[in-house]
Amino acid sequence: MKYYAPKGLSDVLPEEMPYWHAVGDEVRSVMSSYNYSEIRTPMMEKTEVFARGVGENTDVVSKEMYTFDDKGGRSMTLRPENTASAVRAYLEHKFYGKEELSKWYYLGPMFRYEAPQKGRSRQFHQYGAEAIGSNDPALDAELITLAIDILTSLGLEDVGLKLNSIGCPSDREDYVDDLVDYLEPRKEGLCSDCQARLTTNPLRILDCKNERCQEIVKDGPVITDYLCTDCQEHFDGVKSYLNELEIDYVLEPNLVRGLDYYTKTVFEVFSEDLGAQDALVGGGRYDELVELFGGDPTPAVGFAGGIERLVLLLEELERVSGSEGGLDLYIATIDDESKQAAMKLGRELRKVGLATEMDYLEKSLQGQLGYADRYDARYTAILGPREIENDELTLRDMESGDQVKVSLDNYVEEIVEKLIG
RNA sequence: GGGAGUGUGGCGCAGUCGGUAAGCGCGCUGGGUUGUGGUCCCAGAGGUCGCGGGUUCGAGUCCCGUCGCUCCUCCCA
């Protein structure tokens, strides 16, 4: 084989499409029910949108971006996530002047240069929501239930919610100071990555999976002890709403997440039925991001979910029927003359909305019936010299095998009648 | 960035110690049915064993390299 799709970029094949459609349909439907409107931002942005928005020290920006210079010498980057673009669009189109609260959702491809594995590819697809303009903890809870509702409406039940608050920047500053003070003397025990993080991004040490790092972190300071009154109240509010909504969650004080823009609430929805890449949805509040992009201080919260991982689960659980559509009618032909007529017939039937197929492979009648069978045609219209002679067609019910003659004068009505009536 | 596994007709696989094993199932084509699918029976087409070197009298099998794929670590969607 000479040509392959680039590593980590995979084709979504027709046979997988029912799952993708199910996810897309459910996302749109649930989002609408929560009054979120779709927005589509470009698949690439100027590099600084992500570099500034997501954070220079994040894994995503420092080593996972598809960045290149365009012909004008501008540094462009394929979007690794959609929040930064959404905020850019929010400001560019001055939504702060149009509405007090912007509730958006999106659906589309994202790109991160990483080693592909189960549930992770370089081009992947996310659906997500952003609510810009309110710091109400009820909105955090809304986003969380929205994310969960999409999953449960698709038939997933065993999903868990991890929840944490990382406070506002000044809380975090105090916390990071103490964390570094705590870790510095224990530096030797940390993995080499974490030793580096101690200076670049100490918070990331918290969710390092290395056992020794975890051991050390376990007895260190806990971020939720550092929340200011505002942040504490906010966090309590989120938890209280979740309790009211009977959403189970696990408090994870070490959940900090990989993007710099988060403040206060952070959360992840995960599945135990997935492999190493078990996060289905990740999100949180980003109250500083609009301001960072040059807007007035504007609180916001959002989440994103991975479609590939969701499809993987749906396939495993067989929660979505593996086929869609199906043929209403197959028109079998015998010779050139009947094929001419079949082309015309087929077009008429398609016009009234019937999925119609015919032979393009010069198959025998036997072969054509087999083909019709394989595609689950409900009826096969047989059109041969005998039918043409009598100005009729033979309509075969593919389940019962019953056949009737139908006049070519009113075949559309008769076939529609059989299929619908 | 590290680690492990894997590559044999379209698909899923078997291939023993290196020695007529290039084989099975599904699918496909034709026939049984000169115009009738699903079950069944018969026949048939289809493979430079990922690629390139090497060892050997002899390589799908062993060695080296290379490309691809998969999974893990890490991070996350």
Coordinates of N, CA and C in Angstrom, one line a residue, chain A residues 174-186 190 198 202-203 205-207 211-226 252-254:
Chain A
D174 N -1.3 31.9 46.4 CA -1.0 31.5 47.8 C -0.8 30.0 47.9
Y175 N -1.7 29.3 47.2 CA -1.5 27.9 47.3 C -0.2 27.4 46.7
V176 N 0.1 27.9 45.5 CA 1.2 27.4 44.8 C 2.5 27.7 45.6
D177 N 2.5 28.9 46.2 CA 3.6 29.2 47.1 C 3.8 28.2 48.2
D178 N 2.7 27.8 48.8 CA 2.9 26.8 49.9 C 3.2 25.4 49.3
L179 N 2.6 25.2 48.1 CA 2.9 23.9 47.5 C 4.4 23.8 47.2
V180 N 4.9 24.8 46.6 CA 6.3 24.8 46.2 C 7.2 24.7 47.5
D181 N 6.8 25.4 48.5 CA 7.6 25.3 49.8 C 7.5 23.9 50.3
Y182 N 6.4 23.3 50.1 CA 6.3 21.9 50.6 C 7.1 20.9 49.8
L183 N 7.0 21.1 48.5 CA 7.7 20.2 47.5 C 9.2 20.4 47.4
E184 N 9.6 21.6 47.5 CA 11.1 21.9 47.3 C 12.0 20.9 48.1
P185 N 11.8 20.8 49.4 CA 12.6 19.9 50.2 C 12.5 18.4 49.8
R186 N 11.4 18.1 49.1 CA 11.1 16.7 48.7 C 11.4 16.5 47.3
L190 N 10.6 13.4 43.5 CA 9.7 13.6 42.3 C 10.3 13.1 41.0
L198 N 8.1 22.0 38.8 CA 8.2 22.8 40.1 C 8.5 24.3 39.8
P202 N 3.8 24.4 38.8 CA 3.8 23.4 39.9 C 2.4 22.8 40.1
L203 N 1.3 23.4 39.7 CA 0.0 22.8 39.8 C -0.1 21.5 39.1
I205 N 1.9 19.2 38.9 CA 2.5 18.1 39.7 C 1.3 17.3 40.4
L206 N 0.3 18.0 40.7 CA -0.8 17.4 41.4 C -1.4 16.2 40.7
D207 N -1.6 16.3 39.4 CA -2.2 15.2 38.7 C -1.2 14.3 37.9
E211 N 3.6 7.2 40.8 CA 3.2 6.8 42.1 C 3.9 7.6 43.2
R212 N 5.2 7.8 43.0 CA 6.0 8.4 44.0 C 5.6 9.9 44.1
C213 N 5.3 10.5 43.0 CA 4.8 11.9 43.0 C 3.5 12.0 43.8
Q214 N 2.6 11.0 43.5 CA 1.4 11.0 44.2 C 1.5 10.9 45.7
E215 N 2.4 10.0 46.1 CA 2.7 9.8 47.5 C 3.0 11.1 48.2
I216 N 3.9 11.8 47.5 CA 4.4 13.0 48.1 C 3.3 14.1 48.1
V217 N 2.6 14.2 47.1 CA 1.6 15.2 47.0 C 0.4 15.0 47.9
K218 N 0.2 13.7 48.2 CA -0.9 13.3 49.1 C -0.9 14.0 50.4
D219 N 0.3 14.2 51.0 CA 0.4 14.8 52.3 C 0.6 16.3 52.2
G220 N 0.6 16.8 51.0 CA 0.9 18.3 50.9 C -0.4 19.1 51.1
P221 N -0.2 20.4 50.9 CA -1.4 21.3 51.0 C -2.4 21.0 50.0
V222 N -3.7 21.3 50.3 CA -4.8 21.0 49.4 C -5.4 22.3 48.9
I223 N -5.7 22.4 47.7 CA -6.1 23.7 47.1 C -7.4 24.2 47.7
T224 N -8.3 23.3 47.9 CA -9.6 23.8 48.4 C -9.5 24.4 49.8
D225 N -8.4 24.2 50.5 CA -8.2 24.9 51.8 C -7.8 26.4 51.6
Y226 N -7.5 26.7 50.3 CA -7.0 28.1 50.1 C -8.0 29.0 49.4
E252 N -12.2 15.8 43.8 CA -10.8 15.4 43.5 C -9.9 16.6 43.7
P253 N -9.4 16.8 44.9 CA -8.6 18.0 45.1 C -7.4 18.1 44.2
N254 N -7.0 17.0 43.6 CA -5.8 17.1 42.7 C -6.1 17.3 41.3

